[in-house]
Amino acid sequence: VFNNDCDVNFTDKKFVISGKNSKVNYTYAVPEMISVPPEDGIDMNEWDCTVDVSEEEMSSLLKAMGVLQLSGLRFLSENGKLTISVADMENDTADSYVFEPEHFTVSDDFDLFIRKDNLKLMGGMDYEVSLSTQQLSKFVTKPKEDDQPKIEYLVAVETQKE
């Protein structure tokens, strides 16, 4: 289908790419499904939380997520205390694994969630994780050797359901 000899047809609900023996239908998204950044943008210098997560701690969180078959990481800040847990956003009674980091700063209470599907991080690294209630997080590697580059990941964050 995806070559120079194809036809593209646009309709009200989808567009279709047709080839010699096949076709692909792409359905348009409804506007409510599209997330857009705030009109005034996101201040990448102001974070609601910054936390150091070591290679071992991240590995434990990711392993627990797999073993318990849960959908992501929950970052909960209450009264100046931070917990990171492996959780299921849709099921408050699901099994969980809770980690209390030692080194963090928080500016306010929040309940944020990062889906497992969005966590495509390089293994074997320590991370500085910054979180914003504006639905964004930043994972920055902390190189162990001087010649290792810092790698920065921006990852979508969801607010935990009430």
CSV table of N, CA and C in Angstrom, one decimal:
chain,number,residue,atom,x,y,z
A,1,VAL,N,0.8,-1.2,0.0
A,1,VAL,CA,0.0,0.0,0.0
A,1,VAL,C,0.9,1.3,0.0
A,2,PHE,N,1.9,1.3,0.8
A,2,PHE,CA,2.7,2.5,0.9
A,2,PHE,C,3.8,2.6,-0.1
A,3,ASN,N,3.4,2.9,-1.3
A,3,ASN,CA,4.4,3.2,-2.4
A,3,ASN,C,3.8,4.3,-3.2
A,4,ASN,N,4.5,4.6,-4.3
A,4,ASN,CA,4.1,5.7,-5.2
A,4,ASN,C,2.8,5.4,-6.0
A,5,ASP,N,2.4,4.2,-6.1
A,5,ASP,CA,1.2,3.9,-6.9
A,5,ASP,C,0.0,3.6,-6.0
A,6,CYS,N,-0.3,4.6,-5.2
A,6,CYS,CA,-1.5,4.5,-4.3
A,6,CYS,C,-2.4,5.7,-4.4
A,7,ASP,N,-3.6,5.5,-4.0
A,7,ASP,CA,-4.6,6.6,-4.0
A,7,ASP,C,-4.9,6.9,-2.6
A,8,VAL,N,-5.1,8.2,-2.3
A,8,VAL,CA,-5.5,8.7,-1.0
A,8,VAL,C,-6.9,9.4,-1.2
A,9,ASN,N,-7.9,8.9,-0.5
A,9,ASN,CA,-9.2,9.5,-0.5
A,9,ASN,C,-9.6,10.0,0.9
A,10,PHE,N,-10.1,11.2,1.0
A,10,PHE,CA,-10.5,11.8,2.3
A,10,PHE,C,-12.0,11.8,2.3
A,11,THR,N,-12.6,11.4,3.4
A,11,THR,CA,-14.0,11.5,3.7
A,11,THR,C,-14.3,12.3,4.9
A,12,ASP,N,-15.5,12.3,5.4
A,12,ASP,CA,-15.8,13.1,6.6
A,12,ASP,C,-15.3,12.4,7.9
A,13,LYS,N,-15.2,11.1,7.9
A,13,LYS,CA,-14.8,10.4,9.1
A,13,LYS,C,-13.4,9.7,9.0
A,14,LYS,N,-12.8,9.6,7.8
A,14,LYS,CA,-11.6,8.9,7.7
A,14,LYS,C,-10.9,9.2,6.4
A,15,PHE,N,-9.7,8.8,6.2
A,15,PHE,CA,-9.0,8.8,4.9
A,15,PHE,C,-8.5,7.4,4.6
A,16,VAL,N,-8.5,7.1,3.3
A,16,VAL,CA,-8.2,5.7,2.9
A,16,VAL,C,-7.1,5.8,1.9
A,17,ILE,N,-6.0,5.0,2.2
A,17,ILE,CA,-4.9,4.8,1.2
A,17,ILE,C,-5.1,3.5,0.6
A,18,SER,N,-5.3,3.5,-0.8
A,18,SER,CA,-5.6,2.3,-1.5
A,18,SER,C,-4.4,1.9,-2.4
A,19,GLY,N,-4.0,0.7,-2.5
A,19,GLY,CA,-3.0,0.2,-3.4
A,19,GLY,C,-3.6,-0.8,-4.3
A,20,LYS,N,-2.7,-1.6,-5.0
A,20,LYS,CA,-3.1,-2.6,-5.9
A,20,LYS,C,-4.0,-3.6,-5.3
A,21,ASN,N,-3.6,-4.3,-4.2
A,21,ASN,CA,-4.3,-5.3,-3.6
A,21,ASN,C,-4.7,-5.1,-2.1
A,22,SER,N,-4.5,-3.9,-1.6
A,22,SER,CA,-4.8,-3.6,-0.2
A,22,SER,C,-5.2,-2.2,0.0
A,23,LYS,N,-5.7,-1.9,1.2
A,23,LYS,CA,-6.0,-0.5,1.6
A,23,LYS,C,-5.9,-0.4,3.1
A,24,VAL,N,-5.7,0.8,3.5
A,24,VAL,CA,-5.6,1.2,4.9
A,24,VAL,C,-6.6,2.3,5.2
A,25,ASN,N,-7.4,2.1,6.3
A,25,ASN,CA,-8.4,3.1,6.7
A,25,ASN,C,-7.8,3.8,8.0
A,26,TYR,N,-7.7,5.1,7.9
A,26,TYR,CA,-7.3,5.9,9.1
A,26,TYR,C,-8.5,6.7,9.5
A,27,THR,N,-9.0,6.4,10.7
A,27,THR,CA,-10.2,7.1,11.2
A,27,THR,C,-9.7,8.4,12.0
A,28,TYR,N,-10.4,9.5,11.7
A,28,TYR,CA,-10.0,10.7,12.4
A,28,TYR,C,-10.4,10.6,13.9
A,29,ALA,N,-9.6,11.3,14.7
A,29,ALA,CA,-9.9,11.4,16.1
A,29,ALA,C,-10.9,12.4,16.4
A,30,VAL,N,-11.7,12.2,17.4
A,30,VAL,CA,-12.7,13.2,17.8
A,30,VAL,C,-11.9,14.3,18.5
A,31,PRO,N,-12.3,15.6,18.4
A,31,PRO,CA,-11.5,16.6,19.1
A,31,PRO,C,-11.2,16.4,20.6
A,32,GLU,N,-12.2,15.8,21.3
A,32,GLU,CA,-12.0,15.6,22.7
A,32,GLU,C,-10.9,14.7,23.0
A,33,MET,N,-10.4,13.9,22.1
A,33,MET,CA,-9.4,12.9,22.3
A,33,MET,C,-8.0,13.5,22.1
A,34,ILE,N,-7.9,14.7,21.6
A,34,ILE,CA,-6.6,15.3,21.3
A,34,ILE,C,-6.2,16.3,22.5
A,35,SER,N,-5.1,16.0,23.1
A,35,SER,CA,-4.6,16.8,24.1
A,35,SER,C,-3.8,18.0,23.5
A,36,VAL,N,-4.0,19.1,24.0
A,36,VAL,CA,-3.3,20.3,23.5
A,36,VAL,C,-2.6,21.0,24.7
A,37,PRO,N,-1.4,21.5,24.5
A,37,PRO,CA,-0.8,22.2,25.6
A,37,PRO,C,-1.5,23.5,25.9
A,38,PRO,N,-1.3,24.0,27.2
A,38,PRO,CA,-2.0,25.2,27.6
A,38,PRO,C,-1.6,26.3,26.6
A,39,GLU,N,-2.5,27.3,26.5
A,39,GLU,CA,-2.3,28.4,25.6
A,39,GLU,C,-1.0,29.2,25.9
A,40,ASP,N,-0.8,29.3,27.2
A,40,ASP,CA,0.4,30.1,27.7
A,40,ASP,C,1.7,29.2,27.8
A,41,GLY,N,1.6,28.0,27.3
A,41,GLY,CA,2.7,27.0,27.3
A,41,GLY,C,3.0,26.4,28.7
A,42,ILE,N,4.0,25.7,28.8
A,42,ILE,CA,4.4,25.0,30.0
A,42,ILE,C,5.8,25.6,30.4
A,43,ASP,N,5.9,26.0,31.6
A,43,ASP,CA,7.2,26.6,32.1
A,43,ASP,C,8.1,25.4,32.5
A,44,MET,N,9.1,25.2,31.6
A,44,MET,CA,10.0,24.0,31.8
A,44,MET,C,11.0,24.2,32.9
A,45,ASN,N,10.9,25.4,33.6
A,45,ASN,CA,11.9,25.7,34.7
A,45,ASN,C,11.2,25.5,36.0
A,46,GLU,N,9.9,25.4,36.1
A,46,GLU,CA,9.2,25.2,37.3
A,46,GLU,C,8.5,23.8,37.4
A,47,TRP,N,9.0,23.1,38.4
A,47,TRP,CA,8.5,21.7,38.6
A,47,TRP,C,7.9,21.6,40.0
A,48,ASP,N,6.8,20.8,40.1
A,48,ASP,CA,6.2,20.6,41.4
A,48,ASP,C,6.9,19.7,42.3
A,49,CYS,N,7.8,18.9,41.7
A,49,CYS,CA,8.5,17.9,42.4
A,49,CYS,C,9.8,17.5,41.6
A,50,THR,N,10.9,17.2,42.4
A,50,THR,CA,12.1,16.7,41.8
A,50,THR,C,12.5,15.6,42.7
A,51,VAL,N,12.8,14.4,42.2
A,51,VAL,CA,13.2,13.2,43.0
A,51,VAL,C,14.3,12.5,42.3
A,52,ASP,N,15.3,12.0,43.1
A,52,ASP,CA,16.3,11.1,42.6
A,52,ASP,C,15.9,9.7,42.8
A,53,VAL,N,16.0,8.9,41.6
A,53,VAL,CA,15.6,7.5,41.6
A,53,VAL,C,16.9,6.8,41.1
A,54,SER,N,17.4,5.9,41.9
A,54,SER,CA,18.6,5.2,41.5
A,54,SER,C,18.3,4.1,40.5
A,55,GLU,N,19.3,3.5,39.9
A,55,GLU,CA,19.2,2.4,39.0
A,55,GLU,C,18.4,1.2,39.7
A,56,GLU,N,18.8,0.9,40.9
A,56,GLU,CA,18.2,-0.2,41.6
A,56,GLU,C,16.8,0.1,42.0
A,57,GLU,N,16.5,1.3,42.4
A,57,GLU,CA,15.1,1.7,42.7
A,57,GLU,C,14.2,1.6,41.5
A,58,MET,N,14.7,2.2,40.4
A,58,MET,CA,13.9,2.1,39.1
A,58,MET,C,13.7,0.7,38.7
A,59,SER,N,14.7,-0.1,38.8
A,59,SER,CA,14.6,-1.5,38.4
A,59,SER,C,13.6,-2.2,39.2
A,60,SER,N,13.6,-2.0,40.5
A,60,SER,CA,12.6,-2.6,41.4
A,60,SER,C,11.2,-2.2,41.1
A,61,LEU,N,11.0,-0.9,40.8
A,61,LEU,CA,9.7,-0.4,40.4
A,61,LEU,C,9.2,-1.0,39.1
A,62,LEU,N,10.1,-1.1,38.1
A,62,LEU,CA,9.7,-1.7,36.8
A,62,LEU,C,9.4,-3.2,36.9
A,63,LYS,N,10.2,-3.9,37.7
A,63,LYS,CA,10.0,-5.3,37.9
A,63,LYS,C,8.7,-5.5,38.6
A,64,ALA,N,8.4,-4.8,39.7
A,64,ALA,CA,7.1,-4.9,40.4
A,64,ALA,C,5.9,-4.6,39.5
A,65,MET,N,6.1,-3.7,38.6
A,65,MET,CA,5.0,-3.4,37.6
A,65,MET,C,4.7,-4.6,36.7
A,66,GLY,N,5.8,-5.3,36.3
A,66,GLY,CA,5.6,-6.5,35.5
A,66,GLY,C,5.0,-7.7,36.3
A,67,VAL,N,5.6,-7.9,37.5
A,67,VAL,CA,5.1,-9.0,38.3
A,67,VAL,C,3.7,-8.9,38.7
A,68,LEU,N,3.3,-7.6,39.1
A,68,LEU,CA,1.9,-7.4,39.6
A,68,LEU,C,1.0,-7.1,38.4
A,69,GLN,N,1.5,-6.9,37.2
A,69,GLN,CA,0.8,-6.6,36.0
A,69,GLN,C,-0.1,-5.4,36.2
A,70,LEU,N,0.6,-4.3,36.7
A,70,LEU,CA,-0.1,-3.0,36.9
A,70,LEU,C,0.3,-2.0,35.8
A,71,SER,N,-0.6,-1.0,35.7
A,71,SER,CA,-0.5,-0.1,34.5
A,71,SER,C,0.5,1.1,34.6
A,72,GLY,N,1.1,1.3,35.7
A,72,GLY,CA,2.0,2.5,35.7
A,72,GLY,C,2.5,2.9,37.1
A,73,LEU,N,3.1,4.1,37.1
A,73,LEU,CA,3.7,4.6,38.4
A,73,LEU,C,2.8,5.7,38.9
A,74,ARG,N,2.6,5.7,40.2
A,74,ARG,CA,1.8,6.8,40.8
A,74,ARG,C,2.8,7.6,41.7
A,75,PHE,N,2.8,8.9,41.5
A,75,PHE,CA,3.6,9.8,42.4
A,75,PHE,C,2.6,10.5,43.2
A,76,LEU,N,2.6,10.3,44.5
A,76,LEU,CA,1.7,10.9,45.5
A,76,LEU,C,2.5,11.8,46.5
A,77,SER,N,2.1,13.1,46.5
A,77,SER,CA,2.7,14.0,47.5
A,77,SER,C,1.6,14.5,48.4
A,78,GLU,N,1.8,14.2,49.7
A,78,GLU,CA,0.9,14.6,50.7
A,78,GLU,C,1.7,15.1,51.9
A,79,ASN,N,1.4,16.4,52.3
A,79,ASN,CA,2.0,17.0,53.5
A,79,ASN,C,3.5,16.9,53.5
A,80,GLY,N,4.1,17.2,52.4
A,80,GLY,CA,5.6,17.2,52.3
A,80,GLY,C,6.2,15.8,52.2
A,81,LYS,N,5.4,14.7,52.1
A,81,LYS,CA,6.0,13.4,52.0
A,81,LYS,C,5.7,12.9,50.5
A,82,LEU,N,6.6,12.2,49.9
A,82,LEU,CA,6.4,11.7,48.6
A,82,LEU,C,6.5,10.1,48.6
A,83,THR,N,5.6,9.5,47.9
A,83,THR,CA,5.7,8.1,47.6
A,83,THR,C,5.6,7.8,46.1
A,84,ILE,N,6.3,6.8,45.7
A,84,ILE,CA,6.2,6.4,44.3
A,84,ILE,C,5.7,4.9,44.4
A,85,SER,N,4.6,4.7,43.7
A,85,SER,CA,4.0,3.3,43.8
A,85,SER,C,3.7,2.8,42.4
A,86,VAL,N,3.8,1.5,42.3
A,86,VAL,CA,3.3,0.8,41.1
A,86,VAL,C,1.8,0.6,41.4
A,87,ALA,N,1.0,1.0,40.4
A,87,ALA,CA,-0.4,1.1,40.7
A,87,ALA,C,-1.2,0.9,39.4
A,88,ASP,N,-2.5,0.7,39.6
A,88,ASP,CA,-3.5,0.7,38.5
A,88,ASP,C,-4.4,1.9,38.7
A,89,MET,N,-4.4,2.8,37.7
A,89,MET,CA,-5.1,4.0,37.8
A,89,MET,C,-6.6,3.8,37.9
A,90,GLU,N,-7.1,2.7,37.3
A,90,GLU,CA,-8.6,2.5,37.3
A,90,GLU,C,-9.0,1.6,38.4
A,91,ASN,N,-8.1,1.1,39.3
A,91,ASN,CA,-8.5,0.1,40.3
A,91,ASN,C,-7.8,0.4,41.6
A,92,ASP,N,-8.4,1.1,42.5
A,92,ASP,CA,-7.8,1.5,43.8
A,92,ASP,C,-7.5,0.3,44.7
A,93,THR,N,-8.2,-0.8,44.4
A,93,THR,CA,-8.0,-2.0,45.3
A,93,THR,C,-7.0,-3.0,44.7
A,94,ALA,N,-6.4,-2.6,43.6
A,94,ALA,CA,-5.4,-3.6,43.0
A,94,ALA,C,-4.2,-3.7,43.9
A,95,ASP,N,-3.4,-4.7,43.7
A,95,ASP,CA,-2.1,-4.9,44.4
A,95,ASP,C,-1.3,-3.7,44.1
A,96,SER,N,-0.3,-3.4,45.0
A,96,SER,CA,0.6,-2.3,44.8
A,96,SER,C,2.0,-2.5,45.4
A,97,TYR,N,2.9,-1.8,45.0
A,97,TYR,CA,4.3,-1.8,45.5
A,97,TYR,C,4.6,-0.3,45.7
A,98,VAL,N,5.0,0.0,47.0
A,98,VAL,CA,5.2,1.4,47.3
A,98,VAL,C,6.7,1.6,47.7
A,99,PHE,N,7.2,2.7,47.2
A,99,PHE,CA,8.6,3.1,47.5
A,99,PHE,C,8.6,4.5,48.0
A,100,GLU,N,9.3,4.8,49.1
A,100,GLU,CA,9.5,6.1,49.7
A,100,GLU,C,10.9,6.6,49.4
A,101,PRO,N,11.1,7.5,48.5
A,101,PRO,CA,12.4,8.0,48.2
A,101,PRO,C,12.9,8.9,49.3
A,102,GLU,N,14.3,8.9,49.4
A,102,GLU,CA,14.9,9.7,50.4
A,102,GLU,C,15.2,11.1,50.0
A,103,HIS,N,15.6,11.3,48.7
A,103,HIS,CA,16.0,12.6,48.2
A,103,HIS,C,15.0,13.2,47.2
A,104,PHE,N,14.2,14.2,47.7
A,104,PHE,CA,13.2,14.8,46.8
A,104,PHE,C,12.9,16.2,47.4
A,105,THR,N,12.3,17.0,46.5
A,105,THR,CA,11.7,18.3,46.9
A,105,THR,C,10.3,18.3,46.3
A,106,VAL,N,9.3,18.8,47.1
A,106,VAL,CA,8.0,19.0,46.6
A,106,VAL,C,7.5,20.4,46.9
A,107,SER,N,6.7,21.0,46.1
A,107,SER,CA,6.2,22.3,46.4
A,107,SER,C,4.7,22.3,46.8
A,108,ASP,N,4.0,21.2,46.5
A,108,ASP,CA,2.6,21.1,46.8
A,108,ASP,C,2.1,19.7,46.9
A,109,ASP,N,0.9,19.5,47.3
A,109,ASP,CA,0.3,18.1,47.3
A,109,ASP,C,-0.2,17.8,45.8
A,110,PHE,N,0.0,16.6,45.4
A,110,PHE,CA,-0.5,16.2,44.1
A,110,PHE,C,-0.6,14.7,44.0
A,111,ASP,N,-1.3,14.2,43.0
A,111,ASP,CA,-1.5,12.8,42.8
A,111,ASP,C,-1.4,12.6,41.3
A,112,LEU,N,-0.2,12.1,40.8
A,112,LEU,CA,0.1,12.0,39.4
A,112,LEU,C,0.4,10.6,39.0
A,113,PHE,N,0.1,10.3,37.7
A,113,PHE,CA,0.2,8.9,37.2
A,113,PHE,C,0.9,8.9,35.9
A,114,ILE,N,1.9,8.0,35.7
A,114,ILE,CA,2.6,7.8,34.4
A,114,ILE,C,2.3,6.4,34.0
A,115,ARG,N,1.7,6.2,32.8
A,115,ARG,CA,1.4,4.9,32.3
A,115,ARG,C,2.7,4.2,31.8
A,116,LYS,N,2.6,2.9,32.1
A,116,LYS,CA,3.7,2.0,31.7
A,116,LYS,C,4.1,2.1,30.3
A,117,ASP,N,3.1,2.2,29.4
A,117,ASP,CA,3.4,2.4,28.0
A,117,ASP,C,4.2,3.6,27.6
A,118,ASN,N,4.2,4.6,28.5
A,118,ASN,CA,5.0,5.8,28.2
A,118,ASN,C,6.4,5.8,28.8
A,119,LEU,N,6.7,4.8,29.6
A,119,LEU,CA,8.0,4.6,30.2
A,119,LEU,C,8.9,3.8,29.4
A,120,LYS,N,9.5,4.4,28.4
A,120,LYS,CA,10.5,3.7,27.6
A,120,LYS,C,11.9,4.4,27.9
A,121,LEU,N,12.5,3.9,29.0
A,121,LEU,CA,13.7,4.5,29.5
A,121,LEU,C,14.9,3.6,29.3
A,122,MET,N,16.0,4.2,29.2
A,122,MET,CA,17.3,3.4,29.2
A,122,MET,C,17.5,2.8,30.5
A,123,GLY,N,17.8,1.5,30.5
A,123,GLY,CA,18.0,0.8,31.8
A,123,GLY,C,19.4,1.0,32.3
A,124,GLY,N,19.7,0.6,33.5
A,124,GLY,CA,21.0,0.7,34.1
A,124,GLY,C,21.5,2.1,34.4
A,125,MET,N,20.5,3.0,34.6
A,125,MET,CA,20.9,4.4,34.8
A,125,MET,C,20.2,5.0,36.1
A,126,ASP,N,20.8,5.9,36.8
A,126,ASP,CA,20.2,6.7,37.8
A,126,ASP,C,19.4,7.8,37.1
A,127,TYR,N,18.3,8.3,37.7
A,127,TYR,CA,17.5,9.3,37.1
A,127,TYR,C,17.2,10.4,38.1
A,128,GLU,N,17.2,11.6,37.6
A,128,GLU,CA,16.5,12.7,38.3
A,128,GLU,C,15.2,12.9,37.6
A,129,VAL,N,14.1,12.8,38.4
A,129,VAL,CA,12.8,12.9,37.8
A,129,VAL,C,12.1,14.2,38.3
A,130,SER,N,11.6,14.9,37.4
A,130,SER,CA,10.9,16.2,37.7
A,130,SER,C,9.5,16.0,37.2
A,131,LEU,N,8.5,16.4,38.1
A,131,LEU,CA,7.1,16.3,37.8
A,131,LEU,C,6.4,17.6,37.8
A,132,SER,N,5.4,17.8,36.9
A,132,SER,CA,4.6,19.0,36.9
A,132,SER,C,3.1,18.6,36.9
A,133,THR,N,2.3,19.3,37.6
A,133,THR,CA,0.9,19.1,37.6
A,133,THR,C,0.3,19.5,36.3
A,134,GLN,N,1.1,20.1,35.4
A,134,GLN,CA,0.7,20.5,34.1
A,134,GLN,C,0.8,19.3,33.1
A,135,GLN,N,0.8,18.1,33.6
A,135,GLN,CA,0.8,16.9,32.9
A,135,GLN,C,2.1,16.6,32.1
A,136,LEU,N,3.2,16.9,32.8
A,136,LEU,CA,4.5,16.6,32.1
A,136,LEU,C,5.5,16.1,33.2
A,137,SER,N,6.4,15.2,32.8
A,137,SER,CA,7.5,14.8,33.6
A,137,SER,C,8.7,14.8,32.8
A,138,LYS,N,9.9,14.9,33.5
A,138,LYS,CA,11.2,14.9,32.8
A,138,LYS,C,12.1,13.9,33.6
A,139,PHE,N,12.6,13.0,32.8
A,139,PHE,CA,13.5,12.0,33.4
A,139,PHE,C,14.9,12.3,32.8
A,140,VAL,N,15.9,12.6,33.6
A,140,VAL,CA,17.2,13.0,33.2
A,140,VAL,C,18.2,12.0,33.8
A,141,THR,N,18.9,11.3,32.9
A,141,THR,CA,19.9,10.3,33.4
A,141,THR,C,21.0,11.0,34.2
A,142,LYS,N,21.6,10.3,35.1
A,142,LYS,CA,22.7,10.8,35.9
A,142,LYS,C,23.9,10.0,35.6
A,143,PRO,N,24.7,10.4,34.6
A,143,PRO,CA,25.8,9.5,34.1
A,143,PRO,C,26.8,9.1,35.2
A,144,LYS,N,27.2,7.9,35.2
A,144,LYS,CA,28.1,7.4,36.2
A,144,LYS,C,29.6,7.6,35.8
A,145,GLU,N,29.8,7.9,34.5
A,145,GLU,CA,31.1,8.2,33.9
A,145,GLU,C,31.1,9.6,33.3
A,146,ASP,N,32.3,10.2,33.3
A,146,ASP,CA,32.3,11.6,32.7
A,146,ASP,C,32.0,11.6,31.3
A,147,ASP,N,32.4,10.5,30.5
A,147,ASP,CA,32.2,10.5,29.1
A,147,ASP,C,30.8,10.1,28.7
A,148,GLN,N,29.9,9.8,29.6
A,148,GLN,CA,28.5,9.4,29.3
A,148,GLN,C,27.7,10.6,29.1
A,149,PRO,N,26.9,10.7,28.1
A,149,PRO,CA,26.0,11.9,27.9
A,149,PRO,C,24.8,11.8,28.8
A,150,LYS,N,24.3,13.0,29.2
A,150,LYS,CA,23.0,13.0,29.9
A,150,LYS,C,21.9,12.8,28.8
A,151,ILE,N,20.9,12.0,29.1
A,151,ILE,CA,19.8,11.7,28.3
A,151,ILE,C,18.5,12.3,29.0
A,152,GLU,N,17.7,13.0,28.2
A,152,GLU,CA,16.5,13.6,28.8
A,152,GLU,C,15.3,13.1,28.1
A,153,TYR,N,14.3,12.6,28.9
A,153,TYR,CA,13.1,12.1,28.4
A,153,TYR,C,12.0,13.0,28.9
A,154,LEU,N,11.1,13.4,28.0
A,154,LEU,CA,9.8,14.1,28.5
A,154,LEU,C,8.7,13.1,28.3
A,155,VAL,N,8.0,12.9,29.4
A,155,VAL,CA,7.0,11.8,29.5
A,155,VAL,C,5.6,12.4,30.0
A,156,ALA,N,4.6,12.0,29.3
A,156,ALA,CA,3.2,12.5,29.7
A,156,ALA,C,2.8,12.0,31.1
A,157,VAL,N,2.1,12.9,31.8
A,157,VAL,CA,1.6,12.6,33.1
A,157,VAL,C,0.1,12.8,33.1
A,158,GLU,N,-0.6,11.9,33.9
A,158,GLU,CA,-2.0,12.1,34.0
A,158,GLU,C,-2.3,12.4,35.5
A,159,THR,N,-3.4,13.1,35.7
A,159,THR,CA,-3.8,13.3,37.1
A,159,THR,C,-4.6,12.1,37.6
A,160,GLN,N,-4.3,11.7,38.8
A,160,GLN,CA,-4.9,10.5,39.3
A,160,GLN,C,-6.4,10.8,39.5
A,161,LYS,N,-7.3,9.8,39.2
A,161,LYS,CA,-8.7,10.1,39.3
A,161,LYS,C,-9.1,10.3,40.8
A,162,GLU,N,-10.2,11.1,40.9
A,162,GLU,CA,-10.6,11.4,42.3
A,162,GLU,C,-11.5,10.3,42.8
